[in-house]
Amino acid sequence: MRDLTIDADRLARELGGMLGAAVQRDPASLRAHAVDGLVPQIRCAPKDTDELCAILRVCDASGAAVIPWGGGTAMHWGNPPSRADVVISLEQFNRLVEHDDANLTATVQAGMRVAALQELLGGRHQCLAIDPPDPQHSTIGGTAAANINGPRRMAYGGVRDLVIGMKMVLASGEPIKAGGKVVKNVAGYDMCKLFVGSLGTLGIITEVTFKMTPLPETAGTVVARGSLAQTASLIEALFGSVLTPAAVTVVDGRVAAAAGLQPAEASVAVWAEGFTETVARHVRDVQAMAGQSGMTTEVVHDIGHRRLWETVRDFGAVGAPPVVFRLTVPPADVMPVLAVVCRLSDGGALRYVAHAGTGTVWLAFDTPAPVTAWFPRLAALAQEYHGHAVLAAAPPEVKRTVDVWGPSPQALGLMQELKRQFDPHGTLNPGRFVAGI
Amino acid sequence: MNRDKLIRELRAVVGDEYVLVEKEDVIVYEQDGSIMQAMPEIVVLPGSAEEVAAVVRAAKQANVPIVPRGSGTGLAGGAVPAEGGVVISLARMNRILELDLRNRLAVVEPGVINQDVTKAVAADGFFYAPDPSSQAACSIGGNIANNSGGPHTLAYGVTTNHVLGVEVVLDDGRVVWLGGQVPDCAGYDLCGAFVGSEGTVGIVTKAVLHLMRSRESVRTLLAIFDRMDAATQTVVDITAAGIVPAALEMMDRLTIEAVETGAPVGYPRDADAVLLVELEGVREFTERGAREVHEICMHHGARQVRVAQDDAERLRLWKGRKGAFGALGTLAPNYYVQDGVVPRSRLPEIMRQIATISARYHLRIANVFHAGDGNLHPNILFDMRTPGELDKVIAAGEDILRACVAVGGSITGEHGIGLEKKAYIGLLFSDADLNAMAKVRKAFDPDGRFNPAKMFPTPITCAEMRRAPAKIPAGLWI
């Protein structure tokens, strides 16, 4: 067993000798980088990969626990860390390295803010079709590490589908790369897949190459209001059709109101984008289907469309409610699951955003009380449908009583061995991942 | 190893008729679609995951390598038993276990033939998107091992984008699920790491596949160009215009000559390139998209653009492309296909470089490839009977791969590394990069028992490797 107490003063001196002013120890800054209440002792911001490698070498050798930090927008994810000594901020990794627009790819440093990237890409009529919450603050590396997906996943794929290359630094301080900048590539293992969603426990991502999407000529959303049963029948008709919407999302009345829409028991928002005539066709057909389900519709464009999808995007992450669950179930089971959940909550303090095309259901509660009762119930419900439930956010004292990732996966042994291979000293984000990895 | 004891054990597991040891029985397993050969010692055909697990345990006990094999259509030697041991053929495990169309899922065994998945759901308006050109023969298990692509993966993604979960047998005979019936399962994305691992970390015994809804409309165009440069620039511009076709395929002058000699479809023999573009989606999308593609082709001086008016015409336009591979035989007794990839923005440049390499080696190279995703298939034509020619061909192939890497590309887009390209993987990855991959392998398979001598740049230690002309079943194309 290694001695887990570190000499922070000595470590800070050593890091300071390498990085100078980029090593911070001021209490206010450190408190702002607490993870689930655990305040780190040192914060540093390397300016390049060489510095990052050097920091990791020192931390790994001294037994210091490292918390990689992007925009800090997904720090509520995962179990509370078992230790948190050094926060490594990627804020200086903030450049767009290359946008090869004729290849529809872009290579981006991990600390770049998503909104800043989208602005540069937009100048050349392209975008990254991932919609993480709070794009002004969330970063590319954090989005990849935490596998944060948005409503348009059903049309463009998730983070794992859009990432084609990566650079990372392992706990030992060794820099590696994976994949490349071509959209089709089977040379060697697909290492990017392992790092997407690994929550910084295998290495620190420093650069990501993505597939781009052309900016659509136009976009619009049909919102249909009605009961949960009507919503279910519209969604069934929609998925039985030949339409190819960008997103199909169900929200409750309070979320609808926050998005500037007239509240109802349930509202379905169907996002269509592309050529003008394609969008018009989708709007027309979805309205007709909603009419057949007896629902009232409205069509939103421009500001209304943006406000709606920003509300959906930020749900459960910005101005975080105390407790957020994420259920993932097969797509056709979203409505049955939602019906059960609504019945259980009995008009209580539950709000939801459910992506019917990808099977992702977000549930938010305004008080921490329900976790003990609800988590096992939701986990069982999801499992009944061959899916799973994750406690995405909760106060630290609540999180300490459960494994937020739910029951351990069957392949846990393999995952633990993989962690041992990549981070034998348990330096990176110790305790935050599945079963305390 | 005590060979007789192992054979007895294997027979007890799968039954006498499914353990092959005689030369006349195992010889058909000595090769895949590549030019590599090695005679298997033992071939086993298990019928269930439990049997696969028992075979794996027996091989571990006897300390011999395990080589998984699907239909043997791979083009990189991945199924060739380079270090002997037990070849496990998954051909008997060919049942579609479950179709859940509401959730767009199919649960299948690894020996199911790719095309049979789509056949099983087509009447209900669904399809399985990855369509390797060998789809009439290749198996889902092989597709998973190689992360197979195909002409229509441009818009829909390759195998890894359509596999949600796999049940696998690990090196100690444990059977575990990686991933599941939904995405984002808790923990590392081991399913994502497994897909494309070329049989080196375990054997897939079940897979959950994602099905797609058939599109309302398909539009197919064929454009004929007098200059290759104009054709490749057209591909760049279609991509840059933000139109993502379902397929975007290219053939060069030599391929056109082969097609018109072997199975004529009416391409002008003096054309330098033929571009095949297919758009799928709602009618409004395909109509407008086809119009814009047509304009881009004309803008780059296409001599002619043919637009299919119905299904019969569409099949006619595809006929030349699908027949191209087989028709190459009319130009030379042998051909060696490469699989490099380049960023689409560099297509014009790489085609010029391939022409230069062709001239330098005095070897004819016919290009027929997935232009839309930058995935080249240069076919180097030669005659195996000419002494020393195969070595020259391999040297020219290496030059092409180096050229691809030099412009930011990769050495393989869909065929895999296998035996064929393991010497070149160092062109792309540093020792540290490869060492990280080795850590993954070690976590799964600490003894390195599964498919040894593949993918990693290690020398082959025991079996005698031979090279012979590729044996591709008739009617397949690439």
mmCIF file of C-alpha atoms in Angstrom, chain A residues 32-226:
data_model
loop_
_atom_site.group_PDB
_atom_site.id
_atom_site.type_symbol
_atom_site.label_atom_id
_atom_site.label_comp_id
_atom_site.label_asym_id
_atom_site.label_seq_id
_atom_site.Cartn_x
_atom_site.Cartn_y
_atom_site.Cartn_z
ATOM 1 C CA ALA A 32 -13.570 27.040 -6.744
ATOM 2 C CA HIS A 33 -12.049 23.788 -7.969
ATOM 3 C CA ALA A 34 -13.501 21.565 -5.281
ATOM 4 C CA VAL A 35 -14.944 18.295 -6.560
ATOM 5 C CA ASP A 36 -17.905 17.085 -4.522
ATOM 6 C CA GLY A 37 -16.642 19.195 -1.636
ATOM 7 C CA LEU A 38 -13.076 17.937 -1.840
ATOM 8 C CA VAL A 39 -10.742 20.949 -2.174
ATOM 9 C CA PRO A 40 -7.473 20.333 -4.057
ATOM 10 C CA GLN A 41 -4.153 21.616 -2.727
ATOM 11 C CA ILE A 42 -2.653 22.800 -5.979
ATOM 12 C CA ARG A 43 -4.004 24.041 -9.280
ATOM 13 C CA CYS A 44 -1.830 24.297 -12.344
ATOM 14 C CA ALA A 45 -2.342 25.157 -15.972
ATOM 15 C CA PRO A 46 0.359 23.761 -18.293
ATOM 16 C CA LYS A 47 0.961 25.731 -21.463
ATOM 17 C CA ASP A 48 1.706 22.763 -23.687
ATOM 18 C CA THR A 49 1.958 18.986 -23.860
ATOM 19 C CA ASP A 50 5.573 18.940 -22.669
ATOM 20 C CA GLU A 51 4.599 20.755 -19.481
ATOM 21 C CA LEU A 52 1.560 18.531 -18.980
ATOM 22 C CA CYS A 53 3.753 15.424 -19.379
ATOM 23 C CA ALA A 54 6.222 16.807 -16.814
ATOM 24 C CA ILE A 55 3.460 17.591 -14.295
ATOM 25 C CA LEU A 56 1.963 14.136 -14.643
ATOM 26 C CA ARG A 57 5.357 12.482 -14.232
ATOM 27 C CA VAL A 58 5.890 14.357 -10.978
ATOM 28 C CA CYS A 59 2.374 13.746 -9.650
ATOM 29 C CA ASP A 60 2.417 10.060 -10.578
ATOM 30 C CA ALA A 61 5.776 9.582 -8.867
ATOM 31 C CA SER A 62 4.763 11.450 -5.712
ATOM 32 C CA GLY A 63 1.399 9.721 -5.325
ATOM 33 C CA ALA A 64 -0.619 12.907 -5.832
ATOM 34 C CA ALA A 65 -4.186 12.442 -7.106
ATOM 35 C CA VAL A 66 -4.829 14.456 -10.267
ATOM 36 C CA ILE A 67 -8.150 15.975 -11.326
ATOM 37 C CA PRO A 68 -8.160 16.952 -15.020
ATOM 38 C CA TRP A 69 -10.248 20.125 -15.502
ATOM 39 C CA GLY A 70 -11.802 21.505 -18.664
ATOM 40 C CA GLY A 71 -14.581 24.036 -18.205
ATOM 41 C CA GLY A 72 -15.737 22.535 -14.914
ATOM 42 C CA THR A 73 -19.259 22.085 -16.311
ATOM 43 C CA ALA A 74 -19.441 18.308 -15.799
ATOM 44 C CA MET A 75 -17.765 18.049 -12.407
ATOM 45 C CA HIS A 76 -21.027 16.811 -10.913
ATOM 46 C CA TRP A 77 -20.573 13.593 -12.897
ATOM 47 C CA GLY A 78 -19.242 10.492 -11.184
ATOM 48 C CA ASN A 79 -18.700 9.320 -7.668
ATOM 49 C CA PRO A 80 -16.996 11.688 -5.237
ATOM 50 C CA PRO A 81 -13.246 11.338 -5.753
ATOM 51 C CA SER A 82 -11.412 9.363 -3.084
ATOM 52 C CA ARG A 83 -8.570 11.924 -3.238
ATOM 53 C CA ALA A 84 -8.032 15.257 -4.987
ATOM 54 C CA ASP A 85 -4.594 16.852 -4.735
ATOM 55 C CA VAL A 86 -3.735 18.574 -7.993
ATOM 56 C CA VAL A 87 -6.199 20.101 -10.432
ATOM 57 C CA ILE A 88 -4.718 20.304 -13.936
ATOM 58 C CA SER A 89 -6.540 22.883 -16.006
ATOM 59 C CA LEU A 90 -6.447 22.609 -19.795
ATOM 60 C CA GLU A 91 -7.280 26.323 -20.176
ATOM 61 C CA GLN A 92 -4.113 27.017 -22.169
ATOM 62 C CA PHE A 93 -4.971 24.253 -24.653
ATOM 63 C CA ASN A 94 -7.465 26.533 -26.336
ATOM 64 C CA ARG A 95 -6.706 26.577 -30.057
ATOM 65 C CA LEU A 96 -8.387 25.262 -33.159
ATOM 66 C CA VAL A 97 -5.411 23.373 -34.597
ATOM 67 C CA GLU A 98 -6.823 22.726 -38.057
ATOM 68 C CA HIS A 99 -10.152 23.006 -39.810
ATOM 69 C CA ASP A 100 -9.937 21.017 -43.048
ATOM 70 C CA ASP A 101 -13.329 22.090 -44.332
ATOM 71 C CA ALA A 102 -13.004 20.227 -47.624
ATOM 72 C CA ASN A 103 -12.462 17.057 -45.588
ATOM 73 C CA LEU A 104 -15.264 17.952 -43.134
ATOM 74 C CA THR A 105 -12.924 17.497 -40.148
ATOM 75 C CA ALA A 106 -11.444 19.711 -37.450
ATOM 76 C CA THR A 107 -8.673 19.161 -34.920
ATOM 77 C CA VAL A 108 -9.161 21.043 -31.688
ATOM 78 C CA GLN A 109 -7.207 21.405 -28.453
ATOM 79 C CA ALA A 110 -8.990 19.963 -25.456
ATOM 80 C CA GLY A 111 -9.394 23.166 -23.455
ATOM 81 C CA MET A 112 -11.165 25.085 -26.221
ATOM 82 C CA ARG A 113 -14.671 26.222 -25.297
ATOM 83 C CA VAL A 114 -17.382 24.635 -27.411
ATOM 84 C CA ALA A 115 -19.038 27.972 -28.246
ATOM 85 C CA ALA A 116 -15.733 29.491 -29.348
ATOM 86 C CA LEU A 117 -15.133 26.517 -31.630
ATOM 87 C CA GLN A 118 -18.640 26.659 -33.092
ATOM 88 C CA GLU A 119 -18.137 30.324 -33.905
ATOM 89 C CA LEU A 120 -14.960 29.645 -35.871
ATOM 90 C CA LEU A 121 -16.510 26.678 -37.653
ATOM 91 C CA GLY A 122 -19.643 28.667 -38.427
ATOM 92 C CA GLY A 123 -17.505 31.186 -40.294
ATOM 93 C CA ARG A 124 -16.888 28.393 -42.786
ATOM 94 C CA HIS A 125 -20.460 27.071 -42.759
ATOM 95 C CA GLN A 126 -19.788 24.020 -40.637
ATOM 96 C CA CYS A 127 -20.443 22.957 -37.058
ATOM 97 C CA LEU A 128 -19.729 20.217 -34.566
ATOM 98 C CA ALA A 129 -23.050 18.358 -34.217
ATOM 99 C CA ILE A 130 -22.708 17.815 -30.483
ATOM 100 C CA ASP A 131 -24.749 20.066 -28.224
ATOM 101 C CA PRO A 132 -23.259 19.976 -24.723
ATOM 102 C CA PRO A 133 -24.858 22.129 -22.002
ATOM 103 C CA ASP A 134 -23.363 25.535 -21.332
ATOM 104 C CA PRO A 135 -21.193 25.763 -24.476
ATOM 105 C CA GLN A 136 -19.770 29.114 -23.315
ATOM 106 C CA HIS A 137 -17.902 27.234 -20.602
ATOM 107 C CA SER A 138 -17.868 23.557 -21.533
ATOM 108 C CA THR A 139 -14.752 22.401 -23.369
ATOM 109 C CA ILE A 140 -14.027 19.987 -26.168
ATOM 110 C CA GLY A 141 -11.912 17.713 -23.975
ATOM 111 C CA GLY A 142 -14.459 17.674 -21.174
ATOM 112 C CA THR A 143 -17.279 16.895 -23.590
ATOM 113 C CA ALA A 144 -15.305 13.946 -24.960
ATOM 114 C CA ALA A 145 -14.086 12.696 -21.568
ATOM 115 C CA ALA A 146 -17.552 12.850 -20.009
ATOM 116 C CA ASN A 147 -19.304 11.655 -23.203
ATOM 117 C CA ILE A 148 -21.800 14.502 -23.158
ATOM 118 C CA ASN A 149 -24.399 14.145 -25.890
ATOM 119 C CA GLY A 150 -27.243 16.351 -26.966
ATOM 120 C CA PRO A 151 -30.603 16.137 -28.725
ATOM 121 C CA ARG A 152 -29.271 15.791 -32.284
ATOM 122 C CA ARG A 153 -27.472 12.531 -31.546
ATOM 123 C CA MET A 154 -30.170 10.563 -33.358
ATOM 124 C CA ALA A 155 -29.263 12.234 -36.651
ATOM 125 C CA TYR A 156 -25.524 12.804 -36.404
ATOM 126 C CA GLY A 157 -24.329 10.205 -33.904
ATOM 127 C CA GLY A 158 -22.850 10.696 -30.466
ATOM 128 C CA VAL A 159 -19.415 11.796 -29.316
ATOM 129 C CA ARG A 160 -18.093 8.260 -29.876
ATOM 130 C CA ASP A 161 -19.265 8.384 -33.492
ATOM 131 C CA LEU A 162 -17.919 11.846 -34.298
ATOM 132 C CA VAL A 163 -14.461 11.566 -32.720
ATOM 133 C CA ILE A 164 -11.956 10.176 -35.248
ATOM 134 C CA GLY A 165 -8.668 11.041 -33.592
ATOM 135 C CA MET A 166 -7.194 12.031 -30.265
ATOM 136 C CA LYS A 167 -4.028 12.940 -28.455
ATOM 137 C CA MET A 168 -3.730 12.136 -24.805
ATOM 138 C CA VAL A 169 -1.150 11.972 -22.026
ATOM 139 C CA LEU A 170 -1.127 8.908 -19.796
ATOM 140 C CA ALA A 171 -0.732 9.028 -16.017
ATOM 141 C CA SER A 172 2.953 8.165 -16.412
ATOM 142 C CA GLY A 173 3.436 11.362 -18.406
ATOM 143 C CA GLU A 174 3.745 9.549 -21.704
ATOM 144 C CA PRO A 175 2.032 11.255 -24.656
ATOM 145 C CA ILE A 176 0.159 9.042 -27.115
ATOM 146 C CA LYS A 177 -2.197 9.469 -30.043
ATOM 147 C CA ALA A 178 -5.036 7.444 -31.490
ATOM 148 C CA GLY A 179 -6.962 7.411 -34.759
ATOM 149 C CA GLY A 180 -6.187 10.207 -37.194
ATOM 150 C CA LYS A 181 -7.881 12.771 -39.406
ATOM 151 C CA VAL A 182 -9.501 10.479 -41.932
ATOM 152 C CA VAL A 183 -13.154 9.515 -41.566
ATOM 153 C CA LYS A 184 -12.543 5.831 -42.185
ATOM 154 C CA ASN A 185 -9.641 4.182 -40.419
ATOM 155 C CA VAL A 186 -9.137 0.687 -39.030
ATOM 156 C CA ALA A 187 -5.405 0.820 -38.306
ATOM 157 C CA GLY A 188 -4.922 -0.686 -34.841
ATOM 158 C CA TYR A 189 -7.355 -0.707 -31.944
ATOM 159 C CA ASP A 190 -9.960 2.058 -31.837
ATOM 160 C CA MET A 191 -8.407 3.685 -28.760
ATOM 161 C CA CYS A 192 -10.589 6.801 -29.040
ATOM 162 C CA LYS A 193 -13.599 4.732 -27.974
ATOM 163 C CA LEU A 194 -11.922 3.884 -24.661
ATOM 164 C CA PHE A 195 -11.169 7.504 -23.827
ATOM 165 C CA VAL A 196 -14.594 8.878 -24.788
ATOM 166 C CA GLY A 197 -16.605 8.637 -21.588
ATOM 167 C CA SER A 198 -13.654 7.492 -19.441
ATOM 168 C CA LEU A 199 -14.031 10.616 -17.289
ATOM 169 C CA GLY A 200 -10.317 11.325 -17.242
ATOM 170 C CA THR A 201 -9.459 8.033 -15.535
ATOM 171 C CA LEU A 202 -7.228 6.594 -18.289
ATOM 172 C CA GLY A 203 -5.341 9.685 -19.404
ATOM 173 C CA ILE A 204 -5.739 13.394 -20.062
ATOM 174 C CA ILE A 205 -7.104 14.237 -23.507
ATOM 175 C CA THR A 206 -5.171 17.128 -25.061
ATOM 176 C CA GLU A 207 -6.514 17.224 -28.615
ATOM 177 C CA VAL A 208 -9.516 15.796 -30.461
ATOM 178 C CA THR A 209 -10.264 15.435 -34.183
ATOM 179 C CA PHE A 210 -13.954 15.372 -35.089
ATOM 180 C CA LYS A 211 -16.097 14.839 -38.134
ATOM 181 C CA MET A 212 -17.857 18.104 -38.974
ATOM 182 C CA THR A 213 -21.372 18.707 -40.202
ATOM 183 C CA PRO A 214 -22.287 21.325 -42.808
ATOM 184 C CA LEU A 215 -24.437 24.097 -41.343
ATOM 185 C CA PRO A 216 -27.980 23.426 -42.519
ATOM 186 C CA GLU A 217 -29.598 25.832 -44.938
ATOM 187 C CA THR A 218 -32.499 26.205 -42.537
ATOM 188 C CA ALA A 219 -33.971 24.662 -39.399
ATOM 189 C CA GLY A 220 -37.329 24.618 -37.669
ATOM 190 C CA THR A 221 -39.213 22.803 -34.946
ATOM 191 C CA VAL A 222 -42.739 21.510 -34.699
ATOM 192 C CA VAL A 223 -43.987 21.385 -31.116
ATOM 193 C CA ALA A 224 -47.021 19.186 -30.464
ATOM 194 C CA ARG A 225 -48.883 19.445 -27.138
ATOM 195 C CA GLY A 226 -51.102 16.862 -25.500
#
